[in-house]
PDB file of C-alpha atoms in Angstrom:
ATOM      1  CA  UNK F  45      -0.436  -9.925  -6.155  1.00 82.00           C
ATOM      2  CA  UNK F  46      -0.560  -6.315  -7.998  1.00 86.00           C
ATOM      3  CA  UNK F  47      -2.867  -7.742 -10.695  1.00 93.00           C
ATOM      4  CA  UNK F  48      -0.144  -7.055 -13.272  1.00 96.00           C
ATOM      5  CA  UNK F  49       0.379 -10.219 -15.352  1.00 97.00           C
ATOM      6  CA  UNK F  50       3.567 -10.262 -17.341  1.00 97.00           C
ATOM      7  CA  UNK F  51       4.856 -13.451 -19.742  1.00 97.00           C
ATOM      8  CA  UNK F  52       6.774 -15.028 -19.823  1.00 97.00           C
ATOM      9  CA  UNK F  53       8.601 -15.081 -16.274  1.00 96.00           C
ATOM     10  CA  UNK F  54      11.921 -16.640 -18.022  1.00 96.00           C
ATOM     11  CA  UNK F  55      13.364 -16.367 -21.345  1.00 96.00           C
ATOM     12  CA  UNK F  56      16.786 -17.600 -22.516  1.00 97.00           C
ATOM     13  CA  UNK F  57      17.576 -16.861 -26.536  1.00 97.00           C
ATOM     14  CA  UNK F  58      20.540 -16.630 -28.734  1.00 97.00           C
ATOM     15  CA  UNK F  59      22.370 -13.157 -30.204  1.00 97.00           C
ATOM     16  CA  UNK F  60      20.428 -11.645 -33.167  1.00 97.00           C
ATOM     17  CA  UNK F  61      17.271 -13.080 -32.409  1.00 98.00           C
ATOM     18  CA  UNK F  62      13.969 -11.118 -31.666  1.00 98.00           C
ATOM     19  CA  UNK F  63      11.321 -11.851 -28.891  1.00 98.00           C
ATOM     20  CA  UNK F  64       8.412 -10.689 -27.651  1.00 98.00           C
ATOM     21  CA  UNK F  65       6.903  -9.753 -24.032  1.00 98.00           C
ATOM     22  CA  UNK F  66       3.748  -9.400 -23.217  1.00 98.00           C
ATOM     23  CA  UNK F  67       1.819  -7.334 -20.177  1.00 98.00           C
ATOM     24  CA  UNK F  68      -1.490  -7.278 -19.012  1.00 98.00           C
ATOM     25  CA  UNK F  69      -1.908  -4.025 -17.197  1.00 97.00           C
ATOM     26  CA  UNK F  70      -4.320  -4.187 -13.408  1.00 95.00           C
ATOM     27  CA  UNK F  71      -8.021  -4.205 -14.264  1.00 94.00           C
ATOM     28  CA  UNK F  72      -8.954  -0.546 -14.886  1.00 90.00           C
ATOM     29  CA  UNK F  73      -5.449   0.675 -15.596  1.00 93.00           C
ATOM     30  CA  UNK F  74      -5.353   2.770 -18.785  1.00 93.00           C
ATOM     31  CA  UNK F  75      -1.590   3.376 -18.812  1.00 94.00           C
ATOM     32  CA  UNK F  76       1.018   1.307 -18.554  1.00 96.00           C
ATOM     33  CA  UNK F  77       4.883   1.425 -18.349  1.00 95.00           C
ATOM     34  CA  UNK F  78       7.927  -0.452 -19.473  1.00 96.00           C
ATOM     35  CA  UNK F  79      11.266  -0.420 -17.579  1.00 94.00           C
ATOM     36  CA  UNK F  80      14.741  -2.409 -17.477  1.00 94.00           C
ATOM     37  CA  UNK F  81      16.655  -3.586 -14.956  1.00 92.00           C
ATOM     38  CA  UNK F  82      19.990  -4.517 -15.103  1.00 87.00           C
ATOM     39  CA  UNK F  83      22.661  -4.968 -12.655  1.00 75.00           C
ATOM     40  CA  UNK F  84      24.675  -1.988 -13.185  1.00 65.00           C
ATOM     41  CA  UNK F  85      22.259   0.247 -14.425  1.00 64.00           C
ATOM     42  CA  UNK F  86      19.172  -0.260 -12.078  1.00 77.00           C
ATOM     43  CA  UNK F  87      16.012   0.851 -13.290  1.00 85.00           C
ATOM     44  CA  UNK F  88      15.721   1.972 -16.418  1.00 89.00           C
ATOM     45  CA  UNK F  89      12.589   3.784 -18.254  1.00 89.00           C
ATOM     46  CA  UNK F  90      11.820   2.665 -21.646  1.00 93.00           C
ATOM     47  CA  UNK F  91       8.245   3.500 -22.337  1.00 94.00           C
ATOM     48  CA  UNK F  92       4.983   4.794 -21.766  1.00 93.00           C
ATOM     49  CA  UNK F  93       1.523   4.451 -22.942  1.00 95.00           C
ATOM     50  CA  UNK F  94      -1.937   5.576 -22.302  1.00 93.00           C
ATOM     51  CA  UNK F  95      -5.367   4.016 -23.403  1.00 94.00           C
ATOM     52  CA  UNK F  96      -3.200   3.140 -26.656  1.00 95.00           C
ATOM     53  CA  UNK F  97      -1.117   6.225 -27.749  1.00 95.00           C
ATOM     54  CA  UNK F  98       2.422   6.493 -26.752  1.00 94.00           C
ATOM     55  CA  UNK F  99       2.784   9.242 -23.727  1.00 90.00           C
ATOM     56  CA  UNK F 100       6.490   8.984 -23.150  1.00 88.00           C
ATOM     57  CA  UNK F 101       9.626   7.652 -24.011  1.00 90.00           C
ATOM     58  CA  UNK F 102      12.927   7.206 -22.526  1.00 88.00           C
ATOM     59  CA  UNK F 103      16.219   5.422 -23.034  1.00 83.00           C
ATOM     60  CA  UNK F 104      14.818   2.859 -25.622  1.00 93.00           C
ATOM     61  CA  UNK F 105      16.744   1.429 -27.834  1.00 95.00           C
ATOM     62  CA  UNK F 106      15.894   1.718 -32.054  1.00 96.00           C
ATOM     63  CA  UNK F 107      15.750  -2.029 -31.758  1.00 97.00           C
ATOM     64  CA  UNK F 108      13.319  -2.199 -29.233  1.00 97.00           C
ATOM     65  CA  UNK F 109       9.567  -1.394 -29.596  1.00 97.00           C
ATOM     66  CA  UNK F 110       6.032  -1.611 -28.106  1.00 97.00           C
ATOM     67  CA  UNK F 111       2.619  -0.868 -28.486  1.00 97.00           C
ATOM     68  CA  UNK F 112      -0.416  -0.934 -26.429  1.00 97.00           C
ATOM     69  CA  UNK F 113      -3.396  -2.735 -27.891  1.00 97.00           C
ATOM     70  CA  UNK F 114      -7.220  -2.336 -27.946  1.00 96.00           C
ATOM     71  CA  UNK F 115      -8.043  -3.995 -25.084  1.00 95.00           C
ATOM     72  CA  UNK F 116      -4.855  -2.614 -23.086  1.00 96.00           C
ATOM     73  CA  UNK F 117      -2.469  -5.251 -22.904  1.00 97.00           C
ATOM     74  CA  UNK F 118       0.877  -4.103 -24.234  1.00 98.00           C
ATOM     75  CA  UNK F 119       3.881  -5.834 -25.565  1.00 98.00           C
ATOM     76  CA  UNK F 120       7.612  -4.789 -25.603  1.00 98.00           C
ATOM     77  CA  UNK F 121       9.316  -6.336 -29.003  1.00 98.00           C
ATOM     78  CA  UNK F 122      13.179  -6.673 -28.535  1.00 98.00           C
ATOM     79  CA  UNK F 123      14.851  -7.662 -31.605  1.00 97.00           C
ATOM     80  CA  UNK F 124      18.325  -8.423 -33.061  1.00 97.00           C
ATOM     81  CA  UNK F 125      19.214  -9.017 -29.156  1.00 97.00           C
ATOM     82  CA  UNK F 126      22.677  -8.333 -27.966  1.00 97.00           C
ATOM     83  CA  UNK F 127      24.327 -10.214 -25.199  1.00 96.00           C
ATOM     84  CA  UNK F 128      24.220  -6.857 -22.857  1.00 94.00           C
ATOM     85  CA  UNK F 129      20.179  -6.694 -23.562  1.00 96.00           C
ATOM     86  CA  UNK F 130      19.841  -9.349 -20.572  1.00 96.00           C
ATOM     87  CA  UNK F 131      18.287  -7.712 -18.170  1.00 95.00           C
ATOM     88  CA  UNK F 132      14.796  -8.282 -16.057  1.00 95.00           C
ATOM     89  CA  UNK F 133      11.971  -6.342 -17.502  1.00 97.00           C
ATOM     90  CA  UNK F 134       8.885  -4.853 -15.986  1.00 96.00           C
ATOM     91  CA  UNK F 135       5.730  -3.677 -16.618  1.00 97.00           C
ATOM     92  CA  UNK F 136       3.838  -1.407 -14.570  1.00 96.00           C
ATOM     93  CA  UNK F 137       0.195  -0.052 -14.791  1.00 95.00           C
ATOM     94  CA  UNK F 138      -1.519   2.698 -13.239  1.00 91.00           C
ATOM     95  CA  UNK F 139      -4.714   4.502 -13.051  1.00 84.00           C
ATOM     96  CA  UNK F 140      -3.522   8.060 -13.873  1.00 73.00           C
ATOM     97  CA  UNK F 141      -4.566  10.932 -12.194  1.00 65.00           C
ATOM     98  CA  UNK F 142      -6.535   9.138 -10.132  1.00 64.00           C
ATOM     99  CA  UNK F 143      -5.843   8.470  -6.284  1.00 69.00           C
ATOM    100  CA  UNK F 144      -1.598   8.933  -5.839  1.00 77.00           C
ATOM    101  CA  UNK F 145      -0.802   7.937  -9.009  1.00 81.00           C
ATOM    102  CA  UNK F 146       1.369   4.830  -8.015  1.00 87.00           C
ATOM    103  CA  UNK F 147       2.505   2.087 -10.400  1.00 92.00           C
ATOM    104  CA  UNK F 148       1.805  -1.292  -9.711  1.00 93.00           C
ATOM    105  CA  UNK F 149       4.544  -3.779 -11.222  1.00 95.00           C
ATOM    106  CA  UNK F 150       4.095  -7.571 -12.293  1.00 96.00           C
ATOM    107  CA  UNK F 151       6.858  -9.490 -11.577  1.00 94.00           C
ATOM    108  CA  UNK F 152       9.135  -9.430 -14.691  1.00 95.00           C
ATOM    109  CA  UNK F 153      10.611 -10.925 -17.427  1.00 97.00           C
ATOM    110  CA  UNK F 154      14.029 -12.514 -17.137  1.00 96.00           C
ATOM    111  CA  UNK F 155      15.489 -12.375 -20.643  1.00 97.00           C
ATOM    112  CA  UNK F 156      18.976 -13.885 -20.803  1.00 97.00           C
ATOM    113  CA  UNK F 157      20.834 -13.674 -24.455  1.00 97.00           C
ATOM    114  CA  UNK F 158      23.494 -16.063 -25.142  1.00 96.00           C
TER     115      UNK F 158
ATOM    116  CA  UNK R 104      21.069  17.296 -11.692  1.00 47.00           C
ATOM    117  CA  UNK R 105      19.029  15.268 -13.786  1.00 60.00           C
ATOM    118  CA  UNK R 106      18.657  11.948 -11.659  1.00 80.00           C
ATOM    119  CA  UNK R 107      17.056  10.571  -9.325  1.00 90.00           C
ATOM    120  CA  UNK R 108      19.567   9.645  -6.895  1.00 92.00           C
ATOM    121  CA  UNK R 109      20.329   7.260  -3.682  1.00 93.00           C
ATOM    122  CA  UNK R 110      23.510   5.326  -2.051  1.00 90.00           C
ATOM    123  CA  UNK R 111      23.320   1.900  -3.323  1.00 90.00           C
ATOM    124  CA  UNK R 112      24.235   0.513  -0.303  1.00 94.00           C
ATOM    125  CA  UNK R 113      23.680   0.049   3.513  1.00 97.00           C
ATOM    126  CA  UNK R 114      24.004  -2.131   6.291  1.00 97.00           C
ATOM    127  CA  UNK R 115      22.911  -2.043   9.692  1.00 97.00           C
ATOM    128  CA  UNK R 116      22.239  -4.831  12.754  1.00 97.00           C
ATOM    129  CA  UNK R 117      19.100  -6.213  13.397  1.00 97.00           C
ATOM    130  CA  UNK R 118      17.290  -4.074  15.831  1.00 97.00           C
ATOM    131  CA  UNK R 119      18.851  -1.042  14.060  1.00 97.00           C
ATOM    132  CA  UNK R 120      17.589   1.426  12.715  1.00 97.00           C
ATOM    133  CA  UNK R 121      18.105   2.341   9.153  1.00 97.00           C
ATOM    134  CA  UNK R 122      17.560   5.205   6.782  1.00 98.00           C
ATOM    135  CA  UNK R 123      18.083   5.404   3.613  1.00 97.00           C
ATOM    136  CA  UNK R 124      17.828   8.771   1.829  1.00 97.00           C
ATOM    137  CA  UNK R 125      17.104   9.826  -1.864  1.00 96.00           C
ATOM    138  CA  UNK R 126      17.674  13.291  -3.889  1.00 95.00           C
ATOM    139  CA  UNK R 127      15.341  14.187  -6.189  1.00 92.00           C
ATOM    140  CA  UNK R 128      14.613  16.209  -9.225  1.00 86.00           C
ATOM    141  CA  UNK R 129      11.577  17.927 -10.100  1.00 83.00           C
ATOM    142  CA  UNK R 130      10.662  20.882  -7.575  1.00 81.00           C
ATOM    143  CA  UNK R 131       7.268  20.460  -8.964  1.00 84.00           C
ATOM    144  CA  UNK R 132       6.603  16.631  -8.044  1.00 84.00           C
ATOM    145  CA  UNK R 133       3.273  15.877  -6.969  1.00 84.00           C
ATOM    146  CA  UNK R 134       3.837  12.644  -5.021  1.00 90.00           C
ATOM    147  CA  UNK R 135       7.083  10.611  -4.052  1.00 93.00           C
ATOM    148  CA  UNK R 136       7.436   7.113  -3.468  1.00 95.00           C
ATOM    149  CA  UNK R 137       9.519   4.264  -2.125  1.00 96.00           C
ATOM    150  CA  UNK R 138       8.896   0.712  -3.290  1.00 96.00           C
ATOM    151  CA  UNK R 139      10.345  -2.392  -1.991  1.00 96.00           C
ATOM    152  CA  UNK R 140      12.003  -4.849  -4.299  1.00 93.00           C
ATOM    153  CA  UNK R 141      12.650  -8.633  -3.035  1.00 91.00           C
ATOM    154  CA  UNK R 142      15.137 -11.392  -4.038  1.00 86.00           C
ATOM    155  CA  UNK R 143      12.827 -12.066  -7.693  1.00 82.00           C
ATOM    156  CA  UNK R 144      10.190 -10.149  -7.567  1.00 86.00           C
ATOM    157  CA  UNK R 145       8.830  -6.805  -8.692  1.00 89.00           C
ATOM    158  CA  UNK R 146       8.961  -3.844  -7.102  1.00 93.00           C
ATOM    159  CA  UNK R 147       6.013  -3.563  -4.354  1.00 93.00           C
ATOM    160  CA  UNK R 148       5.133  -0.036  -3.237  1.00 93.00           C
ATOM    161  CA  UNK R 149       6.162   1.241   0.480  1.00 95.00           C
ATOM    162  CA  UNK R 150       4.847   4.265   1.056  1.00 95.00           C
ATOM    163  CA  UNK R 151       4.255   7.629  -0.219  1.00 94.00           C
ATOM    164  CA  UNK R 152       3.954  11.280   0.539  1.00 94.00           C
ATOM    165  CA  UNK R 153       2.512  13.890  -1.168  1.00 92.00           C
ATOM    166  CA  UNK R 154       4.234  16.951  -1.761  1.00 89.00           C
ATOM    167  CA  UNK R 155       2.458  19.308   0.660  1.00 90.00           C
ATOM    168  CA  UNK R 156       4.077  17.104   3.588  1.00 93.00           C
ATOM    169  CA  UNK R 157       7.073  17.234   5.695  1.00 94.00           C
ATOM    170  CA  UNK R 158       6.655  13.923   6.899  1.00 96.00           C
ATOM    171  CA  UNK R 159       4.426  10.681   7.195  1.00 96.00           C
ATOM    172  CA  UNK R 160       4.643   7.770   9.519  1.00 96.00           C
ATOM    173  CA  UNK R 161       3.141   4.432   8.782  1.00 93.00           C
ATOM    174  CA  UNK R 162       4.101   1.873  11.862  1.00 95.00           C
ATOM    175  CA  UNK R 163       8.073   1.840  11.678  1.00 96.00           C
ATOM    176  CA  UNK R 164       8.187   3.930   8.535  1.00 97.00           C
ATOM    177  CA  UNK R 165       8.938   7.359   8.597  1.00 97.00           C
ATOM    178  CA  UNK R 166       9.287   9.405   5.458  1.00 97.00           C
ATOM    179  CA  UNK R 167      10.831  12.913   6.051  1.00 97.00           C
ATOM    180  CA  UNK R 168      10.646  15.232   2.635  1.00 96.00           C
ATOM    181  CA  UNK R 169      12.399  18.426   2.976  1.00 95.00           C
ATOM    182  CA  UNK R 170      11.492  20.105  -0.744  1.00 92.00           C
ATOM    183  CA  UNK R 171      13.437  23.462  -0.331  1.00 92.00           C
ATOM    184  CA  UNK R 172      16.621  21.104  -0.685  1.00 93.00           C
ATOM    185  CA  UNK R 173      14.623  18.134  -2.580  1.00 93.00           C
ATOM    186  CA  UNK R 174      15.492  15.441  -0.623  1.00 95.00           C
ATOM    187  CA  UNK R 175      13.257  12.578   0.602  1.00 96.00           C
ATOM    188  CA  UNK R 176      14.328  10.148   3.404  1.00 97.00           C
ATOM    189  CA  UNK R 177      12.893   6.503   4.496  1.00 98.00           C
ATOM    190  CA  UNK R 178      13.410   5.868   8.644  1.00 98.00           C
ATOM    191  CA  UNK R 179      13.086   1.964   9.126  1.00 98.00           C
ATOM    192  CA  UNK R 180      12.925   1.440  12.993  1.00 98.00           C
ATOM    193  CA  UNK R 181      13.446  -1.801  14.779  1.00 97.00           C
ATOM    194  CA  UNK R 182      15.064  -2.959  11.305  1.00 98.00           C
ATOM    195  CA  UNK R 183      14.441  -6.973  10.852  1.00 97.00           C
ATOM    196  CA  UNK R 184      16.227  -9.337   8.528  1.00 95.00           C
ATOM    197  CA  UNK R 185      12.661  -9.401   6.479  1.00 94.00           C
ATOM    198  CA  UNK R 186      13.821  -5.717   5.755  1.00 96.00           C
ATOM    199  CA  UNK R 187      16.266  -7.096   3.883  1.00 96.00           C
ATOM    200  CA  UNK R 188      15.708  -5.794  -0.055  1.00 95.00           C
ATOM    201  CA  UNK R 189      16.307  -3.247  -2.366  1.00 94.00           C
ATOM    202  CA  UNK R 190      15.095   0.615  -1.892  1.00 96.00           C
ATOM    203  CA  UNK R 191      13.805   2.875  -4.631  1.00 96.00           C
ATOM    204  CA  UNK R 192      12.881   6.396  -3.993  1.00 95.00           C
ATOM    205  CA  UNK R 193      10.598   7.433  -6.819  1.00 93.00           C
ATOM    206  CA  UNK R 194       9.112  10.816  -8.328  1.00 91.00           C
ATOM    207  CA  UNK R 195       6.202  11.648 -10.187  1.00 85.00           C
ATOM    208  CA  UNK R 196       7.339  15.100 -12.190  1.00 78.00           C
ATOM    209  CA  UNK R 197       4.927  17.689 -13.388  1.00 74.00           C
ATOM    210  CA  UNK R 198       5.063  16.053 -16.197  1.00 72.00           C
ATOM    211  CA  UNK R 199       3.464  13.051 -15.202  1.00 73.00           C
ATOM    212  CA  UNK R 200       6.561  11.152 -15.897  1.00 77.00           C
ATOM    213  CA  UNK R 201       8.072   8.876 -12.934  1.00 84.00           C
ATOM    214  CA  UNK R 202      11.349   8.686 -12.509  1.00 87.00           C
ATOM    215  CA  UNK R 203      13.538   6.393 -10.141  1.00 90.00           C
ATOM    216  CA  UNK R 204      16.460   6.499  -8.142  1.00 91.00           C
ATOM    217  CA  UNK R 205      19.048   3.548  -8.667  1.00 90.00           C
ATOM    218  CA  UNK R 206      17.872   1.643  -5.840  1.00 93.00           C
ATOM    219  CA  UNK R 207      19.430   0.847  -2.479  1.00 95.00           C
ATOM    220  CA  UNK R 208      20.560  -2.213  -1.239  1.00 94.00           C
ATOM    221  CA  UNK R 209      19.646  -2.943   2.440  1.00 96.00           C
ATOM    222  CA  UNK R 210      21.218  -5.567   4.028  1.00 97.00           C
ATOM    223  CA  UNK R 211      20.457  -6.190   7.655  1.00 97.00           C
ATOM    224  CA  UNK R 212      22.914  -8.371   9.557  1.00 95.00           C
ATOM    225  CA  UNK R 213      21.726 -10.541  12.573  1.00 91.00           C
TER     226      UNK R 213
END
């Protein structure tokens, strides 16, 4: 168990719909990360925040957002979902600068788009 | 070039061993990683060696890093059908950023 908690494990939805997934980073953790996996493309990096404030982006899509709340839980927003958005998504924490900076991942969202 | 970037496949016999071998970017990385991802589940982390090392062994890991040409090996001895999963060889840049390879598929045949 990595102590990240991601919901929900499954999620099957139609074409132009919007859903939401939620993360709650390892106790501690001040940053946390959002990736994509897909078949063909592997592992993709979406997004990155610290202690609330975005720190990075990368290949995210205008449709997709997130934000990392008070209390540090974040949440990835996909909306008006294509078929090729199905993909497994993760969530990783990490302390930051402390010890060797790994990321610890939950165990994903399966989103599958009819 | 600008990704991280591994074989996606390899296959060797049980009792094997296998390597599986990753080219990096960032000159300046302060820590590399592989992580382990099983059938469903997230990706678990390996090992790791810091930058100022040429190598670390952990029971029948061995990472080699050579950073003059940037490229980071994994040395699985005695491989076992448990082994069996996919490989990513990660990098965290000087900018704090971490960036992953594709992944490797390992699949060990009895």
């Amino acid at each position: 168990d990595s102590g990240v908690t991601q919901t929900p494990k499954h999620l099957i939805t139609a074409t132009g719909q919007r859903v939401t997934l939620r993360c709650s980073p390892r106790s501690g953790d001040l940053s946390v990360y959002w990736y994509q996996q897909s078949l063909d493309q592997g592992l993709q990096f979406l997004i990155q925040y610290y202690n609330g404030e975005e720190r990075a982006k990368g290949n995210i899509l205008e449709r997709f957002s997130a934000q990392q709340f008070p209390d540090l839980h974040s949440e990835l927003n996909l909306s008006s979902l294509e078929l090729g958005d199905s993909a497994l998504y993760f969530c990783a924490s990490s302390s930051e600068g402390l010890g060797t900076g790994e990321l610890f991942f939950g165990e994903g969202s399966r989103l599958t788009v009819l | 070039g600008e990704d991280v970037e591994q074989s996606l496949f390899l296959s060797v016999r049980e009792g094997d061993s296998s390597v599986i071998n990753c080219t990096y970017t960032d000159s300046s990385s302060t820590y590399l990683y592989w992580y382990k991802q099983e059938p469903g589940a997230g990706l678990q982390l390996l090992t790791y060696i810091f930058s100022n090392m040429d190598m670390k062994q952990d029971q029948r890991l061995t990472v080699l890093l050579n950073k003059k040409d940037k490229h980071l090996s994994l040395r699985i001895a005695d491989t076992q059908t448990g082994d069996s999963a996919i490989y990513f060889c990660a990098e965290r840049g000087h900018n704090n950023d971490m960036r992953f390879g594709a992944g490797t598929r390992l699949t060990v045949k009895p």
